[in-house]
mmCIF file of C-alpha atoms in Angstrom:
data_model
loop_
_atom_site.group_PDB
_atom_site.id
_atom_site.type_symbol
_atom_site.label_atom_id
_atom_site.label_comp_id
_atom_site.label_asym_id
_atom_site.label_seq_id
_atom_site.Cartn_x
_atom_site.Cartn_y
_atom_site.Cartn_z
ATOM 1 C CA UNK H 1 -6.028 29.008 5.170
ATOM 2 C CA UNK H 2 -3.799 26.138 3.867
ATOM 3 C CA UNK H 3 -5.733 23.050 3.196
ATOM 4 C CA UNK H 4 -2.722 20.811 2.406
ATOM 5 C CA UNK H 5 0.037 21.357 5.072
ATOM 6 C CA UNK H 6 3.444 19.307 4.374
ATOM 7 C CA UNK H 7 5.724 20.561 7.810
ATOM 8 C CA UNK H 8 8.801 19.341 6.103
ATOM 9 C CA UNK H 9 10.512 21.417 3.567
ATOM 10 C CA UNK H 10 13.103 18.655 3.260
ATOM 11 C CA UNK H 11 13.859 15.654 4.388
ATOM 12 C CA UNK H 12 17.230 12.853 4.173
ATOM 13 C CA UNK H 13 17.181 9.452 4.217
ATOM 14 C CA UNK H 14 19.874 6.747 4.135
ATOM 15 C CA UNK H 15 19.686 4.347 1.363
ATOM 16 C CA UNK H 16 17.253 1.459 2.125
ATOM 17 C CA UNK H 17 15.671 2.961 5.140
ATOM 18 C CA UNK H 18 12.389 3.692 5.522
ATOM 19 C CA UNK H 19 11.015 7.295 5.566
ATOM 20 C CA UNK H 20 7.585 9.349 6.233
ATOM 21 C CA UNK H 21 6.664 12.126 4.493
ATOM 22 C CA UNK H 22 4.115 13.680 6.568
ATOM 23 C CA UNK H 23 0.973 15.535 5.338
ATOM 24 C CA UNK H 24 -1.925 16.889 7.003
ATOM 25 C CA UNK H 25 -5.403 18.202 5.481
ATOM 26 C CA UNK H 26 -7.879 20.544 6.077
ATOM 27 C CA UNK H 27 -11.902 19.350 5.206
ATOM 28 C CA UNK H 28 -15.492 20.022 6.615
ATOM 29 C CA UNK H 29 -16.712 16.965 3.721
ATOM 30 C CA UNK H 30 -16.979 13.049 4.798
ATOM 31 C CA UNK H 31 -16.335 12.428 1.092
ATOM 32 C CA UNK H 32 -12.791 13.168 -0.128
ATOM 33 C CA UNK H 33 -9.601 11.882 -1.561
ATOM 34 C CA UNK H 34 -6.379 12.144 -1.314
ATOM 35 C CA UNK H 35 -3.172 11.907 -3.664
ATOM 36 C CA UNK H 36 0.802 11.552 -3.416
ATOM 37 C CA UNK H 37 2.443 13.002 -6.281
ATOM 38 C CA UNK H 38 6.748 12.845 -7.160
ATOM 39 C CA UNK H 39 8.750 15.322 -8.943
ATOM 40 C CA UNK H 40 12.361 14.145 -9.822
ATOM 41 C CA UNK H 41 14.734 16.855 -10.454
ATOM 42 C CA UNK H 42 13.785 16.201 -14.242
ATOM 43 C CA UNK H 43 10.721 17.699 -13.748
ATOM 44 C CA UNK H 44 7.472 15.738 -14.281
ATOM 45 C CA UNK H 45 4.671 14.771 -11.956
ATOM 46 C CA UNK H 46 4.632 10.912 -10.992
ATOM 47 C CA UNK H 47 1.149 9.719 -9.086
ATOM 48 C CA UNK H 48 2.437 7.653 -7.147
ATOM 49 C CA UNK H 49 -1.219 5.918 -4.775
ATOM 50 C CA UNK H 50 -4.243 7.395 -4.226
ATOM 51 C CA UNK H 51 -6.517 7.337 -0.421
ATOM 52 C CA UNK H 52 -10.133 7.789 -0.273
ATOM 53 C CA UNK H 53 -11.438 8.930 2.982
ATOM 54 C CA UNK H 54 -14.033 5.798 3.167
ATOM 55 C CA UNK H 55 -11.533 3.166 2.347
ATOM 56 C CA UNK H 56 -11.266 0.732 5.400
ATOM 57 C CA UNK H 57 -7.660 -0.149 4.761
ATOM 58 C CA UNK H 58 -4.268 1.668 4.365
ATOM 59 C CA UNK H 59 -3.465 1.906 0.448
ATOM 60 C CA UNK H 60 -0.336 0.422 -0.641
ATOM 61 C CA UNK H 61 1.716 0.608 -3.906
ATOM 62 C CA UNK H 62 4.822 -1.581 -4.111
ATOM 63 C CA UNK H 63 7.370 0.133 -1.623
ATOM 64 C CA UNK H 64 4.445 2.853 -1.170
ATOM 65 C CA UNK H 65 2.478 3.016 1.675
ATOM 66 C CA UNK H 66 0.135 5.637 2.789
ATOM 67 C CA UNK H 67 -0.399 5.749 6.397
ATOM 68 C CA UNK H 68 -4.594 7.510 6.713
ATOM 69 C CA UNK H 69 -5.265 8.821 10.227
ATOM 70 C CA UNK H 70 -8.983 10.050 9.542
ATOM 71 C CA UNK H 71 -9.373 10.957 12.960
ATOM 72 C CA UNK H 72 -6.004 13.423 12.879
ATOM 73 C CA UNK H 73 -6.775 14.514 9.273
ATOM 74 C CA UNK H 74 -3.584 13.077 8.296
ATOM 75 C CA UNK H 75 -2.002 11.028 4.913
ATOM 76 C CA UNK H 76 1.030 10.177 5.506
ATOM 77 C CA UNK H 77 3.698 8.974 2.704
ATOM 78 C CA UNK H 78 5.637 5.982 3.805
ATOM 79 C CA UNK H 79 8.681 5.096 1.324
ATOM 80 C CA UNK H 80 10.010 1.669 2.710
ATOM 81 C CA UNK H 81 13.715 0.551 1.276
ATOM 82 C CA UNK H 82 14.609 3.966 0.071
ATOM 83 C CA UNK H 83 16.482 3.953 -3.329
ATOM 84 C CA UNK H 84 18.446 6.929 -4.637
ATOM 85 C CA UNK H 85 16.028 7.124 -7.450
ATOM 86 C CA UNK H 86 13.776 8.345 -4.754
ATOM 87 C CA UNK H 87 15.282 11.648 -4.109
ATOM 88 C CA UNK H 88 12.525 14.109 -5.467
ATOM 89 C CA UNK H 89 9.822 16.482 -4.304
ATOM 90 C CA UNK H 90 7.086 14.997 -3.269
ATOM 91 C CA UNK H 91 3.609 16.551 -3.258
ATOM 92 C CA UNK H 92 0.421 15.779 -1.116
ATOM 93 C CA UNK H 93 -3.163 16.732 -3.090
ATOM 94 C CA UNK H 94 -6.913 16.178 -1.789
ATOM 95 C CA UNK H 95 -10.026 16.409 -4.045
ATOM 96 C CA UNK H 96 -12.735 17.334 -1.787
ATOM 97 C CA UNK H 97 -16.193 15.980 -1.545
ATOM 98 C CA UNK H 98 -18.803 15.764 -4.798
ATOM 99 C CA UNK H 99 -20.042 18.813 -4.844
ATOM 100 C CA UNK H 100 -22.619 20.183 -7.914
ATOM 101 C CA UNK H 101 -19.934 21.546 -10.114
ATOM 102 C CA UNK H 102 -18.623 20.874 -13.257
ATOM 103 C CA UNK H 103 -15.802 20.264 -11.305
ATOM 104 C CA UNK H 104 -14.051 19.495 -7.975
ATOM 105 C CA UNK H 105 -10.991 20.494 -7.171
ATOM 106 C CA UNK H 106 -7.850 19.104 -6.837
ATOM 107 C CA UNK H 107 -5.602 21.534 -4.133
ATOM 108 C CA UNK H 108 -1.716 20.247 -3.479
ATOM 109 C CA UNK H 109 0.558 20.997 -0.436
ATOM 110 C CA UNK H 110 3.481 22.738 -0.880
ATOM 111 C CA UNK H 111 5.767 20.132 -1.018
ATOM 112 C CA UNK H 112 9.056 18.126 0.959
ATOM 113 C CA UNK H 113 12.200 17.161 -0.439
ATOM 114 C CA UNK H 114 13.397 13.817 -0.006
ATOM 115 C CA UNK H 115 16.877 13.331 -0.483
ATOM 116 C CA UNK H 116 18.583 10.074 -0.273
ATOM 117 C CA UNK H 117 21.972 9.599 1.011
ATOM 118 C CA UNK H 118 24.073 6.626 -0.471
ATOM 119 C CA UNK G 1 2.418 6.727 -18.636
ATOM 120 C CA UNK G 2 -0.385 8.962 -19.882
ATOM 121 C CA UNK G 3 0.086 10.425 -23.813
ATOM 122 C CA UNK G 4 0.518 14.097 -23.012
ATOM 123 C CA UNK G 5 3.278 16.471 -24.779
ATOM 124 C CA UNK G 6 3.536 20.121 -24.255
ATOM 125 C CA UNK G 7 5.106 22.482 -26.233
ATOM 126 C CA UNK G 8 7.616 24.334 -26.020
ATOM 127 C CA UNK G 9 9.354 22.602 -23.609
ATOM 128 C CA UNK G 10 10.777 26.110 -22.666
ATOM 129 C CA UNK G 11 10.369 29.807 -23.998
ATOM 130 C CA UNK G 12 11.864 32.866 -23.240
ATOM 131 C CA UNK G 13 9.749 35.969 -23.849
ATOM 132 C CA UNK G 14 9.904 39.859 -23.596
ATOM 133 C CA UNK G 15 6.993 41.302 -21.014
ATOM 134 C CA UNK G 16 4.001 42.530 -22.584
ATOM 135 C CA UNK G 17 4.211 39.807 -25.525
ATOM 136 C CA UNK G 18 1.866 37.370 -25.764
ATOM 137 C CA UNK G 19 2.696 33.895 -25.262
ATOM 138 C CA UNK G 20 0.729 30.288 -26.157
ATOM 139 C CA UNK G 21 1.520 27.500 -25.013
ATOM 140 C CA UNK G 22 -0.115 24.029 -25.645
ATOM 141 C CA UNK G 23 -1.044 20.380 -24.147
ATOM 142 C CA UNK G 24 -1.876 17.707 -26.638
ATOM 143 C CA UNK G 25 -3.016 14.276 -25.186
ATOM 144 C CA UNK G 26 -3.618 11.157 -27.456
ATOM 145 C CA UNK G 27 -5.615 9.496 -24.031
ATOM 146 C CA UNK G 28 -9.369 11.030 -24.861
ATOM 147 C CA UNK G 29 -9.759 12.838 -21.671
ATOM 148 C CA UNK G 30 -12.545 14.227 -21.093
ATOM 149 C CA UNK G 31 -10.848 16.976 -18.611
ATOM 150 C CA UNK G 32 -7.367 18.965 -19.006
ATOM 151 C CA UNK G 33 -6.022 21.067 -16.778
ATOM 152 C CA UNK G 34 -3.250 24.477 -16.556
ATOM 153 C CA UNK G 35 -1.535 24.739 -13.292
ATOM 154 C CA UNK G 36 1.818 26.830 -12.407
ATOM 155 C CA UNK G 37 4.359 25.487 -9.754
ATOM 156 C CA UNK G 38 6.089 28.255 -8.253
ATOM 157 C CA UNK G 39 8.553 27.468 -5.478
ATOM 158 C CA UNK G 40 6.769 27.311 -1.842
ATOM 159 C CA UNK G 41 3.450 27.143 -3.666
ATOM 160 C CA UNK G 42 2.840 23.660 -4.638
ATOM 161 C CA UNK G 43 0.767 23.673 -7.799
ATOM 162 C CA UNK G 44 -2.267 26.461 -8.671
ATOM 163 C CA UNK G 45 -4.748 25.754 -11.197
ATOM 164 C CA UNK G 46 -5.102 28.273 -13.343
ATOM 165 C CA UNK G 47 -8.218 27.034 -15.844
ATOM 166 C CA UNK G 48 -9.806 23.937 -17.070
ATOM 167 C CA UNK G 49 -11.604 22.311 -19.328
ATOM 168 C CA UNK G 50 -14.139 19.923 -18.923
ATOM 169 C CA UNK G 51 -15.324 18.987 -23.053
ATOM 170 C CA UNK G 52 -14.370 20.859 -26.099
ATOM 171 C CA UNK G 53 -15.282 24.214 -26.174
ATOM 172 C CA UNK G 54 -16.210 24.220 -22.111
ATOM 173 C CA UNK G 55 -13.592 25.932 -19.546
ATOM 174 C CA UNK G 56 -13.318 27.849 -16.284
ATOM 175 C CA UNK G 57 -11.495 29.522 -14.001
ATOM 176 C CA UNK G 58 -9.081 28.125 -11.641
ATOM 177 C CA UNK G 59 -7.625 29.989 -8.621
ATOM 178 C CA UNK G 60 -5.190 31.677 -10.408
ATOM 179 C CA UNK G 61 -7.110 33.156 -13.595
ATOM 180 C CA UNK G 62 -5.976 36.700 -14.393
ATOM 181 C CA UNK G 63 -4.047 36.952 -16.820
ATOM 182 C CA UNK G 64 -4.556 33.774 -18.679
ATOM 183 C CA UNK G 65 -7.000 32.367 -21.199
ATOM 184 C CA UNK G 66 -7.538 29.324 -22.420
ATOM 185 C CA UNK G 67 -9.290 27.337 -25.924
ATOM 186 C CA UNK G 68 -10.197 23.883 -26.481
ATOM 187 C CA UNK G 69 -11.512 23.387 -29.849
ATOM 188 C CA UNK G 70 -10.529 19.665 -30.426
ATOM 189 C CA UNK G 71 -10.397 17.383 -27.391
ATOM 190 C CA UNK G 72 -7.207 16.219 -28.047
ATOM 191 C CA UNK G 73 -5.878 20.165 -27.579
ATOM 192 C CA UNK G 74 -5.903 22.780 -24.599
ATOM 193 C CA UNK G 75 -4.302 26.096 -25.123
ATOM 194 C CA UNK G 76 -2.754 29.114 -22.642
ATOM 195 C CA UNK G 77 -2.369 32.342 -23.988
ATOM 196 C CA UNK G 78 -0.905 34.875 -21.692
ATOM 197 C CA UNK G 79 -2.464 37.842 -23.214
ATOM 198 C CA UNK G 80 0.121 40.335 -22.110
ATOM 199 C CA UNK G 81 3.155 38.178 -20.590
ATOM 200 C CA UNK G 82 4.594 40.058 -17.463
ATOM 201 C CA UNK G 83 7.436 39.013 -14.986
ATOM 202 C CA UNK G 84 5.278 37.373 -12.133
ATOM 203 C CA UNK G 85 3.997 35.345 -15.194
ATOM 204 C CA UNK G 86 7.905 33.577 -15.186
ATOM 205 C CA UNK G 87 6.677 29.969 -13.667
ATOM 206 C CA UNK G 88 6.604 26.394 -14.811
ATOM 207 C CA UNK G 89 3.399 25.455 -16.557
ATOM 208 C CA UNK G 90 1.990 21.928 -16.448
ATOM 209 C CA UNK G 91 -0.986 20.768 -18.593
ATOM 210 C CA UNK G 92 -2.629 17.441 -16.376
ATOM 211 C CA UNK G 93 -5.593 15.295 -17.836
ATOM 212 C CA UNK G 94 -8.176 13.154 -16.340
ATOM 213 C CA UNK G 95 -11.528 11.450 -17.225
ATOM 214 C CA UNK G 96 -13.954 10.668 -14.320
ATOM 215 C CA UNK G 97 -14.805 7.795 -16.459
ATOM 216 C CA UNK G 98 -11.716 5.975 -15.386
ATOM 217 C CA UNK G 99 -12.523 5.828 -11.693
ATOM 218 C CA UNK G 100 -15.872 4.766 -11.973
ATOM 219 C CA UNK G 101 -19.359 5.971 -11.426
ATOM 220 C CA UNK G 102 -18.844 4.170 -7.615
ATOM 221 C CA UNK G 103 -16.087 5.971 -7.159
ATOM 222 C CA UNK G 104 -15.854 9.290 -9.014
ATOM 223 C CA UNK G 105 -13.534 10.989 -6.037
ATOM 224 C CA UNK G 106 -10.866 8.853 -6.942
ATOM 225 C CA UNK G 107 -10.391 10.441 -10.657
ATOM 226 C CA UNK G 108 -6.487 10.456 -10.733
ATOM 227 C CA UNK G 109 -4.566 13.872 -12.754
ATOM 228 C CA UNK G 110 -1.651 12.614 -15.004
ATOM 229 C CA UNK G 111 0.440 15.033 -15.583
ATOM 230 C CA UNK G 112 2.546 16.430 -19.234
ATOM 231 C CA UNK G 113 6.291 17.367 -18.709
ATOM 232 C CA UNK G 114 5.473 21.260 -17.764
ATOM 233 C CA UNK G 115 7.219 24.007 -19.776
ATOM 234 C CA UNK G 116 9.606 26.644 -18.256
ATOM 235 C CA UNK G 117 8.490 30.366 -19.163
ATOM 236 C CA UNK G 118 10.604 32.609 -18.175
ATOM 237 C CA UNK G 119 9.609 36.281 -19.251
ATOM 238 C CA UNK G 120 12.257 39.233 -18.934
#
């Protein structure tokens, strides 16, 4: 089953509007975190801000905002002022809770397209 | 941004050849990663490392190994390239001692520029 669901394949925006990249998650731990990452057409993988599952307040990152409904096991990515350097993919990721590994997972969603229309 | 180079930057290969390709980072992670993106799929780890000399499998395993003899260095060998083996192959880095002993969950992955493999 998918842990990381992203609905939106792709996605336009007008320059300097606001946009939400949705993501939902999948987790049985109280422990977790998740991560927005952005792939520009060149190719590399930006983090952009991070959410932790017991952090009492929305994380923000310049025009980056992440929008953490616990309750609906949603993270969503809020781009405010949209630039046309923000047309990329943009990836959702959660690390799940400690567990007694040498390692825990990171899984990523599949992904939405954010184009932005001058 | 994080120190991490991969090489090559792209390779085109015959199947059944084998293939290496390598992440160097100049950060002193403690943990590197292999993932492929293939479109629809998001990214799929296919091994780590977690000290020199210390791997495992990711999700995607078969096929692939992996060494880490310095820490600075993580090889992937495809042993016996194939077709469904054509991706793009990004090496990512972390170090749990970044985030904190408080907050270990929040170790970040920073990821090198990938490298396109297409094998015919």
């Amino acid at each position: 089953a998918q842990k990381i669901t992203q609905t939106q394949p792709g996605m336009f925006v007008q320059e300097k509007e606001a946009v939400t990249l949705d993501c939902t998650y999948d987790t049985s731990d109280q422990s977790y975190g998740l991560f927005w990452y952005k792939q520009p057409s060149s190719g590399e993988m930006i983090f952009l801000i991070y959410q932790g599952s017991y952090d009492e307040q929305n994380a923000t990152e310049g025009r980056y905002s992440l929008n953490f409904q616990k309750a609906r096991k949603s993270a969503n990515l809020v781009i405010s002022a949209s630039q046309l350097g923000d047309s990329a993919m943009y990836f959702c990721a959660m690390r799940e809770g400690l567990k007694k590994t040498s390692y825990d997972k990171v899984i990523f969603g599949p992904g939405t397209s954010l184009s932005v229309i001058p | 941004d994080a120190g991490i180079t991969q090489s090559p930057r792209h390779k085109v290969t015959e199947t059944g050849t084998p293939v290496t390709l390598r992440c160097h980072q100049t950060e002193n992670h403690r943990y590197m990663y292999w993932y492929r993106q293939d479109p629809g799929h998001g990214l799929r780890l296919i091994h780590y490392s977690y000290g020199v000399k210390d791997t495992d499998k990711g999700e995607v395993s078969d096929g692939y190994s992996v060494s880490r003899s310095k820490t600075e260095d993580f090889l992937l060998t495809l042993e016996s390239a194939t077709s469904s083996q054509t991706s793009v192959y990004f090496c990512a880095i972390s170090d749990p001692g970044l985030a904190g002993v408080a907050r270990p969950i929040q170790e970040t992955q920073y990821f090198g520029p990938g490298t396109r493999l297409l094998v015919l």
